Amino acid sequence: MATLNVGQTMKVKGPKGAMVYSPGLVRHFGMIAGGTGITPMLQIIKAIIRGRPRNGGKDTTEVDLIFANVNQEDILLREDLDTLAKEDAGFRVHYVLNNPPEKWDGGVGFVTPDMIKAKLPAPATDIKILICGPPPMVGAMKKATESLGYEKPRPVSKLVDQVFCF
């Protein structure tokens, strides 16, 4: 973009899939985010928490988020996520780092099928797995979820899909 002149055009590839959240959509969301892929997840998490009974709503949706980053300082919105998890028993966040600091108690390396199996809801008709992150990560997570018995994701996700990729 730095080399473009005023008036020149460029192509932008937007998000794939259209996720419109409504309370009761599922019993439990499992979310896998990498880096800036946290953005759509946080929007859904906040919508769920706004609709909780303590806030005057009826939303009891459970949420488990695996949030992968390279370094600890790369974790976007960590304070916000930790505060939400502390205030809401139905939301849990699990951090994974490629380069963890000493005394790190989160996951290490890339997100694996074992991590998904341990932290996210098992395949069922009333759950959804949401994935957003860099393309290589999304590709790996599609294969990992399918290997664990979740429905195979489509090239462009639809709201009805069990595994939804942004």
PDB file of C-alpha atoms in Angstrom:
ATOM      1  CA  MET A   1       0.000   0.000   0.000  1.00  0.00           C
ATOM      2  CA  ALA A   2       2.896   2.323   0.676  1.00  0.00           C
ATOM      3  CA  THR A   3       3.706   2.447  -3.029  1.00  0.00           C
ATOM      4  CA  LEU A   4       0.177   3.286  -4.195  1.00  0.00           C
ATOM      5  CA  ASN A   5      -0.656   6.756  -5.418  1.00  0.00           C
ATOM      6  CA  VAL A   6      -3.906   8.570  -4.671  1.00  0.00           C
ATOM      7  CA  GLY A   7      -6.548   7.308  -7.099  1.00  0.00           C
ATOM      8  CA  GLN A   8      -5.005   3.851  -7.615  1.00  0.00           C
ATOM      9  CA  THR A   9      -7.003   0.814  -6.576  1.00  0.00           C
ATOM     10  CA  MET A  10      -6.185  -2.407  -4.837  1.00  0.00           C
ATOM     11  CA  LYS A  11      -8.042  -5.656  -4.232  1.00  0.00           C
ATOM     12  CA  VAL A  12      -9.026  -6.583  -0.695  1.00  0.00           C
ATOM     13  CA  LYS A  13     -10.169 -10.042   0.292  1.00  0.00           C
ATOM     14  CA  GLY A  14     -12.775  -9.874   3.036  1.00  0.00           C
ATOM     15  CA  PRO A  15     -13.856 -12.323   5.697  1.00  0.00           C
ATOM     16  CA  LYS A  16     -15.405 -15.570   4.556  1.00  0.00           C
ATOM     17  CA  GLY A  17     -18.632 -16.809   6.038  1.00  0.00           C
ATOM     18  CA  ALA A  18     -21.461 -14.916   7.652  1.00  0.00           C
ATOM     19  CA  MET A  19     -21.933 -15.522  11.378  1.00  0.00           C
ATOM     20  CA  VAL A  20     -24.949 -13.864  12.935  1.00  0.00           C
ATOM     21  CA  TYR A  21     -25.199 -14.738  16.611  1.00  0.00           C
ATOM     22  CA  SER A  22     -28.481 -15.054  18.437  1.00  0.00           C
ATOM     23  CA  PRO A  23     -28.993 -16.373  21.987  1.00  0.00           C
ATOM     24  CA  GLY A  24     -29.603 -20.100  22.103  1.00  0.00           C
ATOM     25  CA  LEU A  25     -27.872 -20.726  18.774  1.00  0.00           C
ATOM     26  CA  VAL A  26     -25.847 -23.486  20.469  1.00  0.00           C
ATOM     27  CA  ARG A  27     -25.298 -24.917  23.939  1.00  0.00           C
ATOM     28  CA  HIS A  28     -21.514 -24.500  23.763  1.00  0.00           C
ATOM     29  CA  PHE A  29     -19.043 -22.687  21.506  1.00  0.00           C
ATOM     30  CA  GLY A  30     -15.491 -23.876  21.124  1.00  0.00           C
ATOM     31  CA  MET A  31     -13.344 -21.113  19.644  1.00  0.00           C
ATOM     32  CA  ILE A  32      -9.855 -21.279  18.162  1.00  0.00           C
ATOM     33  CA  ALA A  33      -8.242 -17.920  17.438  1.00  0.00           C
ATOM     34  CA  GLY A  34      -4.778 -16.972  16.276  1.00  0.00           C
ATOM     35  CA  GLY A  35      -3.474 -13.416  16.674  1.00  0.00           C
ATOM     36  CA  THR A  36      -5.895 -10.879  15.228  1.00  0.00           C
ATOM     37  CA  GLY A  37      -8.366 -13.733  14.692  1.00  0.00           C
ATOM     38  CA  ILE A  38      -9.577 -12.859  18.183  1.00  0.00           C
ATOM     39  CA  THR A  39     -11.701 -10.035  16.744  1.00  0.00           C
ATOM     40  CA  PRO A  40     -14.856 -11.933  15.675  1.00  0.00           C
ATOM     41  CA  MET A  41     -14.561 -14.206  18.703  1.00  0.00           C
ATOM     42  CA  LEU A  42     -14.566 -11.275  21.105  1.00  0.00           C
ATOM     43  CA  GLN A  43     -17.665  -9.823  19.427  1.00  0.00           C
ATOM     44  CA  ILE A  44     -19.544 -13.090  19.958  1.00  0.00           C
ATOM     45  CA  ILE A  45     -18.229 -13.532  23.524  1.00  0.00           C
ATOM     46  CA  LYS A  46     -19.379 -10.018  24.455  1.00  0.00           C
ATOM     47  CA  ALA A  47     -22.805 -10.589  22.860  1.00  0.00           C
ATOM     48  CA  ILE A  48     -23.231 -13.774  24.907  1.00  0.00           C
ATOM     49  CA  ILE A  49     -22.167 -12.119  28.161  1.00  0.00           C
ATOM     50  CA  ARG A  50     -24.471  -9.118  27.523  1.00  0.00           C
ATOM     51  CA  GLY A  51     -27.342 -11.603  27.262  1.00  0.00           C
ATOM     52  CA  ARG A  52     -26.590 -13.448  30.508  1.00  0.00           C
ATOM     53  CA  PRO A  53     -29.338 -13.764  33.154  1.00  0.00           C
ATOM     54  CA  ARG A  54     -27.337 -11.488  35.495  1.00  0.00           C
ATOM     55  CA  ASN A  55     -27.608  -8.831  32.773  1.00  0.00           C
ATOM     56  CA  GLY A  56     -31.345  -9.340  32.278  1.00  0.00           C
ATOM     57  CA  GLY A  57     -31.117 -11.910  29.469  1.00  0.00           C
ATOM     58  CA  LYS A  58     -31.527 -15.656  29.125  1.00  0.00           C
ATOM     59  CA  ASP A  59     -28.261 -16.647  27.388  1.00  0.00           C
ATOM     60  CA  THR A  60     -26.549 -19.614  29.083  1.00  0.00           C
ATOM     61  CA  THR A  61     -24.213 -20.483  26.189  1.00  0.00           C
ATOM     62  CA  GLU A  62     -20.873 -21.890  27.376  1.00  0.00           C
ATOM     63  CA  VAL A  63     -17.701 -20.634  25.657  1.00  0.00           C
ATOM     64  CA  ASP A  64     -14.189 -22.067  25.624  1.00  0.00           C
ATOM     65  CA  LEU A  65     -11.560 -20.126  23.691  1.00  0.00           C
ATOM     66  CA  ILE A  66      -8.125 -21.380  22.666  1.00  0.00           C
ATOM     67  CA  PHE A  67      -6.120 -18.251  21.809  1.00  0.00           C
ATOM     68  CA  ALA A  68      -2.776 -18.895  20.103  1.00  0.00           C
ATOM     69  CA  ASN A  69       0.030 -16.369  19.685  1.00  0.00           C
ATOM     70  CA  VAL A  70       3.773 -16.389  19.092  1.00  0.00           C
ATOM     71  CA  ASN A  71       4.936 -14.473  22.196  1.00  0.00           C
ATOM     72  CA  GLN A  72       3.238 -13.447  25.437  1.00  0.00           C
ATOM     73  CA  GLU A  73       3.403  -9.764  24.469  1.00  0.00           C
ATOM     74  CA  ASP A  74       1.505 -10.601  21.251  1.00  0.00           C
ATOM     75  CA  ILE A  75      -1.670 -11.572  23.139  1.00  0.00           C
ATOM     76  CA  LEU A  76      -4.191  -8.947  22.044  1.00  0.00           C
ATOM     77  CA  LEU A  77      -6.806  -7.850  24.568  1.00  0.00           C
ATOM     78  CA  ARG A  78      -5.462 -10.192  27.246  1.00  0.00           C
ATOM     79  CA  GLU A  79      -6.592  -7.999  30.137  1.00  0.00           C
ATOM     80  CA  ASP A  80     -10.089  -7.779  28.661  1.00  0.00           C
ATOM     81  CA  LEU A  81     -10.282 -11.541  28.109  1.00  0.00           C
ATOM     82  CA  ASP A  82      -8.966 -12.323  31.588  1.00  0.00           C
ATOM     83  CA  THR A  83     -11.496  -9.910  33.133  1.00  0.00           C
ATOM     84  CA  LEU A  84     -14.374 -11.462  31.179  1.00  0.00           C
ATOM     85  CA  ALA A  85     -13.271 -14.963  32.238  1.00  0.00           C
ATOM     86  CA  LYS A  86     -12.997 -13.892  35.878  1.00  0.00           C
ATOM     87  CA  GLU A  87     -16.452 -12.290  35.856  1.00  0.00           C
ATOM     88  CA  ASP A  88     -18.269 -14.996  33.876  1.00  0.00           C
ATOM     89  CA  ALA A  89     -18.081 -18.668  34.859  1.00  0.00           C
ATOM     90  CA  GLY A  90     -19.461 -19.662  31.442  1.00  0.00           C
ATOM     91  CA  PHE A  91     -16.423 -18.248  29.593  1.00  0.00           C
ATOM     92  CA  ARG A  92     -12.981 -19.792  29.764  1.00  0.00           C
ATOM     93  CA  VAL A  93      -9.821 -18.756  27.887  1.00  0.00           C
ATOM     94  CA  HIS A  94      -6.852 -21.054  27.244  1.00  0.00           C
ATOM     95  CA  TYR A  95      -3.664 -19.415  25.945  1.00  0.00           C
ATOM     96  CA  VAL A  96      -1.122 -21.131  23.704  1.00  0.00           C
ATOM     97  CA  LEU A  97       2.285 -19.646  22.849  1.00  0.00           C
ATOM     98  CA  ASN A  98       4.973 -20.710  20.385  1.00  0.00           C
ATOM     99  CA  ASN A  99       7.672 -18.983  22.459  1.00  0.00           C
ATOM    100  CA  PRO A 100       6.493 -19.066  26.079  1.00  0.00           C
ATOM    101  CA  PRO A 101       8.355 -17.276  28.857  1.00  0.00           C
ATOM    102  CA  GLU A 102       9.731 -19.174  31.835  1.00  0.00           C
ATOM    103  CA  LYS A 103       7.047 -20.250  34.314  1.00  0.00           C
ATOM    104  CA  TRP A 104       4.345 -20.236  31.587  1.00  0.00           C
ATOM    105  CA  ASP A 105       1.365 -22.372  32.600  1.00  0.00           C
ATOM    106  CA  GLY A 106      -0.522 -22.235  29.299  1.00  0.00           C
ATOM    107  CA  GLY A 107      -0.175 -24.350  26.182  1.00  0.00           C
ATOM    108  CA  VAL A 108       3.082 -24.471  24.232  1.00  0.00           C
ATOM    109  CA  GLY A 109       3.671 -24.750  20.481  1.00  0.00           C
ATOM    110  CA  PHE A 110       0.918 -24.969  17.903  1.00  0.00           C
ATOM    111  CA  VAL A 111      -2.703 -25.824  18.719  1.00  0.00           C
ATOM    112  CA  THR A 112      -2.972 -29.612  18.498  1.00  0.00           C
ATOM    113  CA  PRO A 113      -5.861 -32.075  18.279  1.00  0.00           C
ATOM    114  CA  ASP A 114      -5.077 -33.073  21.889  1.00  0.00           C
ATOM    115  CA  MET A 115      -5.508 -29.447  23.028  1.00  0.00           C
ATOM    116  CA  ILE A 116      -8.797 -29.182  21.144  1.00  0.00           C
ATOM    117  CA  LYS A 117     -10.037 -32.444  22.676  1.00  0.00           C
ATOM    118  CA  ALA A 118      -9.031 -31.329  26.190  1.00  0.00           C
ATOM    119  CA  LYS A 119     -10.322 -27.741  26.096  1.00  0.00           C
ATOM    120  CA  LEU A 120     -13.255 -27.553  23.643  1.00  0.00           C
ATOM    121  CA  PRO A 121     -16.653 -29.261  23.597  1.00  0.00           C
ATOM    122  CA  ALA A 122     -16.849 -32.713  22.042  1.00  0.00           C
ATOM    123  CA  PRO A 123     -18.678 -33.085  18.721  1.00  0.00           C
ATOM    124  CA  ALA A 124     -22.446 -32.834  19.223  1.00  0.00           C
ATOM    125  CA  THR A 125     -25.442 -31.400  17.394  1.00  0.00           C
ATOM    126  CA  ASP A 126     -25.732 -28.462  19.812  1.00  0.00           C
ATOM    127  CA  ILE A 127     -22.154 -27.129  19.659  1.00  0.00           C
ATOM    128  CA  LYS A 128     -20.146 -25.094  17.172  1.00  0.00           C
ATOM    129  CA  ILE A 129     -16.417 -24.690  16.686  1.00  0.00           C
ATOM    130  CA  LEU A 130     -15.408 -21.235  15.435  1.00  0.00           C
ATOM    131  CA  ILE A 131     -11.987 -20.723  13.831  1.00  0.00           C
ATOM    132  CA  CYS A 132     -10.234 -17.489  12.869  1.00  0.00           C
ATOM    133  CA  GLY A 133      -6.557 -16.809  12.335  1.00  0.00           C
ATOM    134  CA  PRO A 134      -3.778 -16.889   9.755  1.00  0.00           C
ATOM    135  CA  PRO A 135      -4.595 -19.107   6.735  1.00  0.00           C
ATOM    136  CA  PRO A 136      -2.053 -21.855   7.615  1.00  0.00           C
ATOM    137  CA  MET A 137      -3.527 -22.101  11.108  1.00  0.00           C
ATOM    138  CA  VAL A 138      -7.106 -22.189   9.819  1.00  0.00           C
ATOM    139  CA  GLY A 139      -6.151 -24.992   7.413  1.00  0.00           C
ATOM    140  CA  ALA A 140      -4.495 -26.991  10.184  1.00  0.00           C
ATOM    141  CA  MET A 141      -7.474 -26.479  12.516  1.00  0.00           C
ATOM    142  CA  LYS A 142      -9.921 -27.636   9.831  1.00  0.00           C
ATOM    143  CA  LYS A 143      -7.956 -30.889   9.511  1.00  0.00           C
ATOM    144  CA  ALA A 144      -7.588 -31.259  13.277  1.00  0.00           C
ATOM    145  CA  THR A 145     -11.298 -30.782  14.007  1.00  0.00           C
ATOM    146  CA  GLU A 146     -12.280 -33.200  11.244  1.00  0.00           C
ATOM    147  CA  SER A 147      -9.842 -35.798  12.642  1.00  0.00           C
ATOM    148  CA  LEU A 148     -11.608 -35.482  16.020  1.00  0.00           C
ATOM    149  CA  GLY A 149     -15.039 -36.264  14.575  1.00  0.00           C
ATOM    150  CA  TYR A 150     -16.427 -32.791  13.949  1.00  0.00           C
ATOM    151  CA  GLU A 151     -18.175 -32.212  10.619  1.00  0.00           C
ATOM    152  CA  LYS A 152     -15.887 -31.334   7.718  1.00  0.00           C
ATOM    153  CA  PRO A 153     -15.826 -27.542   7.223  1.00  0.00           C
ATOM    154  CA  ARG A 154     -16.976 -26.107   3.893  1.00  0.00           C
ATOM    155  CA  PRO A 155     -14.725 -23.819   1.820  1.00  0.00           C
ATOM    156  CA  VAL A 156     -17.062 -20.928   2.743  1.00  0.00           C
ATOM    157  CA  SER A 157     -18.803 -21.404   6.072  1.00  0.00           C
ATOM    158  CA  LYS A 158     -22.551 -21.164   6.581  1.00  0.00           C
ATOM    159  CA  LEU A 159     -24.339 -20.467   9.870  1.00  0.00           C
ATOM    160  CA  VAL A 160     -25.604 -24.075   9.997  1.00  0.00           C
ATOM    161  CA  ASP A 161     -22.075 -25.542   9.898  1.00  0.00           C
ATOM    162  CA  GLN A 162     -20.709 -27.263  13.006  1.00  0.00           C
ATOM    163  CA  VAL A 163     -17.205 -25.928  12.229  1.00  0.00           C
ATOM    164  CA  PHE A 164     -17.373 -22.308  11.137  1.00  0.00           C
ATOM    165  CA  CYS A 165     -14.309 -20.508   9.746  1.00  0.00           C
ATOM    166  CA  PHE A 166     -14.243 -16.732   9.464  1.00  0.00           C
TER     167      PHE A 166
END
